[in-house]
Amino acid sequence: MAKDFFKTLENELQEGINEILTHPFLKRMQDGWFDKKQLRYFAEQYSVYCRYFPRFLAAAAANIPDDETRMPIIENLWEEHGEGKIIKSHRILFNRFAAGLGLSVDDLDKVVPLPTTRITCENLINLCHDGHFLESLGALGPGTEYFTNEEYNIIYKGLQNYDFLTEKDLEFWSVHISLDEEHYSEMIGAVIPWANTLENKYLIRTGAKKAIDLEILFWDGLEDNLPGK
C-alpha cells in the first residue's frame, strides 16, 4: 500500500534526519553557544536558503500535472507570501529576525553564500525546476517538511536564550513550527495516489534523499566556516 511506502521511506530517511537534528551546529544553537557575530553569520547564510524556498515551491508547482496534487504546494506558497499580506510574508518575518541581530535588508542583499550554501540552494532549485515533479515532491515533503518543525523547534528554543531577541523577532521560527507538520500531511495526502509504481516510488525516494544530503551539506558548511570557533 502507498501509505506503507511512506512509513518505510520515513524510516529509511531517519538516519539522515537524525544527523541534521543532532548536527554540531544546531547543538551549538540549542545550547545558546553563539555570540552575536556568530548569530549574524547564521542569519546571513540562512537568509539565502529562505529567499530560495518560495522559488523551490513555485518551480515544483509549475511541473505538477494536476490541480489536486499541486494544491498543497500552492497553499504552502501562499502562506510563504503571507496569504496575500506582504507584511506577513515569511521573508519579511525573517528580515525582522535578522534586524534583531542588527542586519538590514541591504546587508542581507549583499550576503556572499558559502560554497556549500550555494550548492545546496542551486541543486534544490534545479531539482524542482528540471527534475520530475515526483522527485521534487519527495524533496519538499519527506526530505524537508517531514522534520522541519522539529528542526525549527531546536533553533527557536536556542534563540530564546538571547534576551536581545523578542518573541516578535522569533516569529519566523515559531510560525513554521505549527505550519510545517500540516504542510507535510497535506503534501503526502496529495502524492499518495502517485506512489503506485516502482518507478514513481523511486522518484519520490530519490528526491527525499537528495534533499536530506544537501541539507547536511548546508549545516556542515556552516559548522566548518563558523567564525571564532
mmCIF file of C-alpha atoms in Angstrom:
data_model
loop_
_atom_site.group_PDB
_atom_site.id
_atom_site.type_symbol
_atom_site.label_atom_id
_atom_site.label_comp_id
_atom_site.label_asym_id
_atom_site.label_seq_id
_atom_site.Cartn_x
_atom_site.Cartn_y
_atom_site.Cartn_z
ATOM 1 C CA MET A 1 0.000 0.000 0.000
ATOM 2 C CA ALA A 2 1.095 3.579 -0.705
ATOM 3 C CA LYS A 3 0.770 4.610 2.951
ATOM 4 C CA ASP A 4 3.102 1.790 3.927
ATOM 5 C CA PHE A 5 5.606 3.071 1.369
ATOM 6 C CA PHE A 6 5.780 6.460 3.076
ATOM 7 C CA LYS A 7 6.187 4.901 6.510
ATOM 8 C CA THR A 8 9.009 2.762 5.161
ATOM 9 C CA LEU A 9 10.557 5.791 3.466
ATOM 10 C CA GLU A 10 10.402 7.842 6.660
ATOM 11 C CA ASN A 11 12.234 5.047 8.465
ATOM 12 C CA GLU A 12 14.864 4.904 5.716
ATOM 13 C CA LEU A 13 15.411 8.659 5.977
ATOM 14 C CA GLN A 14 15.672 8.715 9.752
ATOM 15 C CA GLU A 15 19.439 8.264 9.919
ATOM 16 C CA GLY A 16 19.990 11.356 7.770
ATOM 17 C CA ILE A 17 17.315 13.296 9.610
ATOM 18 C CA ASN A 18 18.930 12.462 12.940
ATOM 19 C CA GLU A 19 22.257 13.656 11.540
ATOM 20 C CA ILE A 20 20.608 17.014 10.867
ATOM 21 C CA LEU A 21 18.721 17.291 14.156
ATOM 22 C CA THR A 22 21.847 16.408 16.183
ATOM 23 C CA HIS A 23 24.247 18.349 13.988
ATOM 24 C CA PRO A 24 27.061 20.121 15.898
ATOM 25 C CA PHE A 25 25.960 23.491 14.517
ATOM 26 C CA LEU A 26 22.380 23.005 15.686
ATOM 27 C CA LYS A 27 23.662 21.703 19.025
ATOM 28 C CA ARG A 28 25.584 24.964 19.456
ATOM 29 C CA MET A 29 22.391 26.825 18.578
ATOM 30 C CA GLN A 30 20.355 24.789 21.045
ATOM 31 C CA ASP A 31 22.836 25.465 23.842
ATOM 32 C CA GLY A 32 22.959 29.228 23.266
ATOM 33 C CA TRP A 33 26.661 28.904 22.489
ATOM 34 C CA PHE A 34 26.848 31.570 19.772
ATOM 35 C CA ASP A 35 27.787 35.189 20.265
ATOM 36 C CA LYS A 36 26.007 37.896 18.264
ATOM 37 C CA LYS A 37 28.575 37.846 15.457
ATOM 38 C CA GLN A 38 28.091 34.111 15.019
ATOM 39 C CA LEU A 39 24.312 34.513 15.085
ATOM 40 C CA ARG A 40 24.623 37.099 12.321
ATOM 41 C CA TYR A 41 26.717 34.634 10.332
ATOM 42 C CA PHE A 42 23.944 32.036 10.732
ATOM 43 C CA ALA A 43 21.236 34.538 9.756
ATOM 44 C CA GLU A 44 23.159 35.673 6.687
ATOM 45 C CA GLN A 45 23.596 32.167 5.320
ATOM 46 C CA TYR A 46 20.078 31.060 6.226
ATOM 47 C CA SER A 47 18.676 34.154 4.508
ATOM 48 C CA VAL A 48 19.977 32.731 1.229
ATOM 49 C CA TYR A 49 18.023 29.498 1.747
ATOM 50 C CA CYS A 50 14.989 31.472 2.939
ATOM 51 C CA ARG A 51 14.947 33.518 -0.250
ATOM 52 C CA TYR A 52 15.217 30.417 -2.397
ATOM 53 C CA PHE A 53 12.477 28.422 -0.661
ATOM 54 C CA PRO A 54 9.437 30.061 -2.347
ATOM 55 C CA ARG A 55 11.207 29.514 -5.653
ATOM 56 C CA PHE A 56 11.531 25.796 -4.870
ATOM 57 C CA LEU A 57 7.771 25.656 -4.343
ATOM 58 C CA ALA A 58 6.965 27.673 -7.456
ATOM 59 C CA ALA A 59 9.271 25.579 -9.637
ATOM 60 C CA ALA A 60 7.794 22.345 -8.300
ATOM 61 C CA ALA A 61 4.220 23.606 -8.757
ATOM 62 C CA ALA A 62 4.887 24.506 -12.394
ATOM 63 C CA ASN A 63 5.730 20.870 -13.198
ATOM 64 C CA ILE A 64 2.824 19.176 -11.395
ATOM 65 C CA PRO A 65 0.288 17.988 -13.987
ATOM 66 C CA ASP A 66 -2.944 18.149 -11.982
ATOM 67 C CA ASP A 67 -4.643 20.601 -9.641
ATOM 68 C CA GLU A 68 -5.209 18.175 -6.764
ATOM 69 C CA THR A 69 -1.527 17.270 -6.438
ATOM 70 C CA ARG A 70 -0.485 20.894 -6.923
ATOM 71 C CA MET A 71 -2.829 22.304 -4.269
ATOM 72 C CA PRO A 72 -0.686 21.676 -1.133
ATOM 73 C CA ILE A 73 2.300 23.311 -2.849
ATOM 74 C CA ILE A 74 0.192 26.328 -3.829
ATOM 75 C CA GLU A 75 -1.180 26.619 -0.277
ATOM 76 C CA ASN A 76 2.366 26.481 1.091
ATOM 77 C CA LEU A 77 3.487 29.109 -1.424
ATOM 78 C CA TRP A 78 0.503 31.298 -0.488
ATOM 79 C CA GLU A 79 1.434 31.070 3.196
ATOM 80 C CA GLU A 80 5.047 31.910 2.345
ATOM 81 C CA HIS A 81 3.683 35.143 0.889
ATOM 82 C CA GLY A 82 1.638 35.993 3.973
ATOM 83 C CA GLU A 83 -1.635 34.790 2.433
ATOM 84 C CA GLY A 84 -1.705 37.943 0.341
ATOM 85 C CA LYS A 85 -0.466 40.289 3.077
ATOM 86 C CA ILE A 86 3.136 41.093 2.287
ATOM 87 C CA ILE A 87 3.816 42.311 5.826
ATOM 88 C CA LYS A 88 3.170 38.735 6.995
ATOM 89 C CA SER A 89 5.252 37.056 4.306
ATOM 90 C CA HIS A 90 7.839 34.681 5.670
ATOM 91 C CA ARG A 91 10.646 36.640 4.075
ATOM 92 C CA ILE A 92 9.501 39.759 5.943
ATOM 93 C CA LEU A 93 9.365 37.737 9.166
ATOM 94 C CA PHE A 94 12.896 36.526 8.525
ATOM 95 C CA ASN A 95 14.053 40.078 7.825
ATOM 96 C CA ARG A 96 12.629 41.061 11.227
ATOM 97 C CA PHE A 97 14.636 38.279 12.865
ATOM 98 C CA ALA A 98 17.768 39.499 11.082
ATOM 99 C CA ALA A 99 17.036 43.080 12.152
ATOM 100 C CA GLY A 100 17.008 41.864 15.753
ATOM 101 C CA LEU A 101 20.626 40.881 15.152
ATOM 102 C CA GLY A 102 21.485 44.238 13.620
ATOM 103 C CA LEU A 103 21.260 43.131 9.992
ATOM 104 C CA SER A 104 19.406 45.313 7.497
ATOM 105 C CA VAL A 105 17.727 44.142 4.292
ATOM 106 C CA ASP A 106 20.596 45.798 2.446
ATOM 107 C CA ASP A 107 23.047 43.699 4.486
ATOM 108 C CA LEU A 108 21.174 40.542 3.518
ATOM 109 C CA ASP A 109 21.162 41.588 -0.140
ATOM 110 C CA LYS A 110 24.963 41.699 -0.019
ATOM 111 C CA VAL A 111 25.490 38.291 1.591
ATOM 112 C CA VAL A 112 28.002 36.097 -0.221
ATOM 113 C CA PRO A 113 26.835 32.489 0.147
ATOM 114 C CA LEU A 114 29.276 29.879 1.325
ATOM 115 C CA PRO A 115 30.032 27.399 -1.469
ATOM 116 C CA THR A 116 28.027 24.793 0.464
ATOM 117 C CA THR A 117 25.068 27.159 0.814
ATOM 118 C CA ARG A 118 25.185 27.923 -2.905
ATOM 119 C CA ILE A 119 25.471 24.230 -3.847
ATOM 120 C CA THR A 120 22.523 23.349 -1.602
ATOM 121 C CA CYS A 121 20.224 26.031 -2.984
ATOM 122 C CA GLU A 122 21.217 25.673 -6.630
ATOM 123 C CA ASN A 123 20.855 21.892 -6.587
ATOM 124 C CA LEU A 124 17.426 22.122 -4.979
ATOM 125 C CA ILE A 125 16.147 24.742 -7.412
ATOM 126 C CA ASN A 126 17.457 22.666 -10.318
ATOM 127 C CA LEU A 127 15.806 19.545 -8.916
ATOM 128 C CA CYS A 128 12.460 21.343 -8.554
ATOM 129 C CA HIS A 129 12.704 23.126 -11.903
ATOM 130 C CA ASP A 130 14.196 20.434 -14.125
ATOM 131 C CA GLY A 131 13.522 17.169 -12.322
ATOM 132 C CA HIS A 132 10.408 15.009 -12.388
ATOM 133 C CA PHE A 133 7.636 16.508 -10.268
ATOM 134 C CA LEU A 134 7.586 13.426 -8.033
ATOM 135 C CA GLU A 135 11.272 13.881 -7.302
ATOM 136 C CA SER A 136 10.606 17.481 -6.240
ATOM 137 C CA LEU A 137 7.681 16.390 -4.057
ATOM 138 C CA GLY A 138 9.947 13.833 -2.430
ATOM 139 C CA ALA A 139 12.484 16.569 -1.757
ATOM 140 C CA LEU A 140 9.976 19.070 -0.381
ATOM 141 C CA GLY A 141 7.870 16.528 1.528
ATOM 142 C CA PRO A 142 9.731 13.631 3.184
ATOM 143 C CA GLY A 143 13.063 15.355 2.514
ATOM 144 C CA THR A 144 12.122 18.685 4.124
ATOM 145 C CA GLU A 145 8.686 19.279 5.632
ATOM 146 C CA TYR A 146 8.639 15.925 7.437
ATOM 147 C CA PHE A 147 11.104 17.155 10.074
ATOM 148 C CA THR A 148 11.191 20.944 9.680
ATOM 149 C CA ASN A 149 9.024 21.537 12.745
ATOM 150 C CA GLU A 150 11.500 19.543 14.890
ATOM 151 C CA GLU A 151 14.438 21.389 13.369
ATOM 152 C CA TYR A 152 12.866 24.823 13.806
ATOM 153 C CA ASN A 153 11.886 23.982 17.359
ATOM 154 C CA ILE A 154 15.571 23.395 18.146
ATOM 155 C CA ILE A 155 16.505 26.721 16.555
ATOM 156 C CA TYR A 156 13.626 28.594 18.176
ATOM 157 C CA LYS A 157 14.362 27.319 21.678
ATOM 158 C CA GLY A 158 18.052 28.046 21.205
ATOM 159 C CA LEU A 159 17.357 31.609 20.106
ATOM 160 C CA GLN A 160 15.191 32.143 23.184
ATOM 161 C CA ASN A 161 18.428 32.071 25.179
ATOM 162 C CA TYR A 162 19.233 35.565 23.875
ATOM 163 C CA ASP A 163 17.427 38.328 25.759
ATOM 164 C CA PHE A 164 18.031 40.861 22.988
ATOM 165 C CA LEU A 165 15.705 38.859 20.703
ATOM 166 C CA THR A 166 11.976 39.319 21.313
ATOM 167 C CA GLU A 167 9.204 36.846 20.558
ATOM 168 C CA LYS A 168 8.273 39.143 17.668
ATOM 169 C CA ASP A 169 11.817 38.759 16.333
ATOM 170 C CA LEU A 170 11.446 34.973 16.508
ATOM 171 C CA GLU A 171 8.072 34.777 14.784
ATOM 172 C CA PHE A 172 9.614 33.359 11.600
ATOM 173 C CA TRP A 173 10.667 30.273 13.553
ATOM 174 C CA SER A 174 7.576 29.881 15.738
ATOM 175 C CA VAL A 175 5.183 30.176 12.784
ATOM 176 C CA HIS A 176 6.869 27.303 10.962
ATOM 177 C CA ILE A 177 6.748 25.007 13.983
ATOM 178 C CA SER A 178 2.957 24.931 13.755
ATOM 179 C CA LEU A 179 2.638 25.084 9.967
ATOM 180 C CA ASP A 180 5.128 22.566 8.623
ATOM 181 C CA GLU A 181 3.631 19.431 10.151
ATOM 182 C CA GLU A 182 0.347 20.359 8.459
ATOM 183 C CA HIS A 183 2.182 21.029 5.184
ATOM 184 C CA TYR A 184 3.709 17.573 5.266
ATOM 185 C CA SER A 185 0.421 15.826 5.979
ATOM 186 C CA GLU A 186 -1.342 17.627 3.124
ATOM 187 C CA MET A 187 1.514 17.005 0.696
ATOM 188 C CA ILE A 188 1.624 13.290 1.455
ATOM 189 C CA GLY A 189 -2.139 13.087 1.082
ATOM 190 C CA ALA A 190 -1.851 14.534 -2.421
ATOM 191 C CA VAL A 191 1.105 12.410 -3.531
ATOM 192 C CA ILE A 192 -0.098 9.048 -2.139
ATOM 193 C CA PRO A 193 -2.084 8.236 -5.318
ATOM 194 C CA TRP A 194 1.131 8.571 -7.323
ATOM 195 C CA ALA A 195 3.056 6.060 -5.193
ATOM 196 C CA ASN A 196 1.563 3.224 -7.227
ATOM 197 C CA THR A 197 4.518 2.053 -9.324
ATOM 198 C CA LEU A 198 8.118 1.149 -8.588
ATOM 199 C CA GLU A 199 9.288 3.973 -10.872
ATOM 200 C CA ASN A 200 7.223 6.593 -9.052
ATOM 201 C CA LYS A 201 8.341 5.349 -5.653
ATOM 202 C CA TYR A 202 11.941 5.524 -6.836
ATOM 203 C CA LEU A 203 11.493 9.164 -7.912
ATOM 204 C CA ILE A 204 9.934 10.162 -4.569
ATOM 205 C CA ARG A 205 12.640 8.344 -2.591
ATOM 206 C CA THR A 206 15.435 9.803 -4.738
ATOM 207 C CA GLY A 207 14.209 13.373 -4.250
ATOM 208 C CA ALA A 208 13.855 12.934 -0.495
ATOM 209 C CA LYS A 209 17.365 11.521 -0.096
ATOM 210 C CA LYS A 210 18.889 14.255 -2.261
ATOM 211 C CA ALA A 211 17.239 16.976 -0.157
ATOM 212 C CA ILE A 212 18.484 15.491 3.109
ATOM 213 C CA ASP A 213 22.012 15.039 1.769
ATOM 214 C CA LEU A 214 22.019 18.659 0.605
ATOM 215 C CA GLU A 215 20.769 19.918 3.960
ATOM 216 C CA ILE A 216 23.519 18.017 5.764
ATOM 217 C CA LEU A 217 25.971 19.709 3.384
ATOM 218 C CA PHE A 218 24.447 23.098 4.266
ATOM 219 C CA TRP A 219 24.905 22.601 8.024
ATOM 220 C CA ASP A 220 28.372 21.104 7.531
ATOM 221 C CA GLY A 221 29.358 24.246 5.657
ATOM 222 C CA LEU A 222 28.090 26.488 8.453
ATOM 223 C CA GLU A 223 29.950 24.465 11.056
ATOM 224 C CA ASP A 224 33.203 24.270 9.076
ATOM 225 C CA ASN A 225 33.290 28.028 8.433
ATOM 226 C CA LEU A 226 31.945 29.205 11.800
ATOM 227 C CA PRO A 227 33.876 32.349 12.797
ATOM 228 C CA GLY A 228 35.620 32.263 16.162
ATOM 229 C CA LYS A 229 35.165 28.525 16.696
#
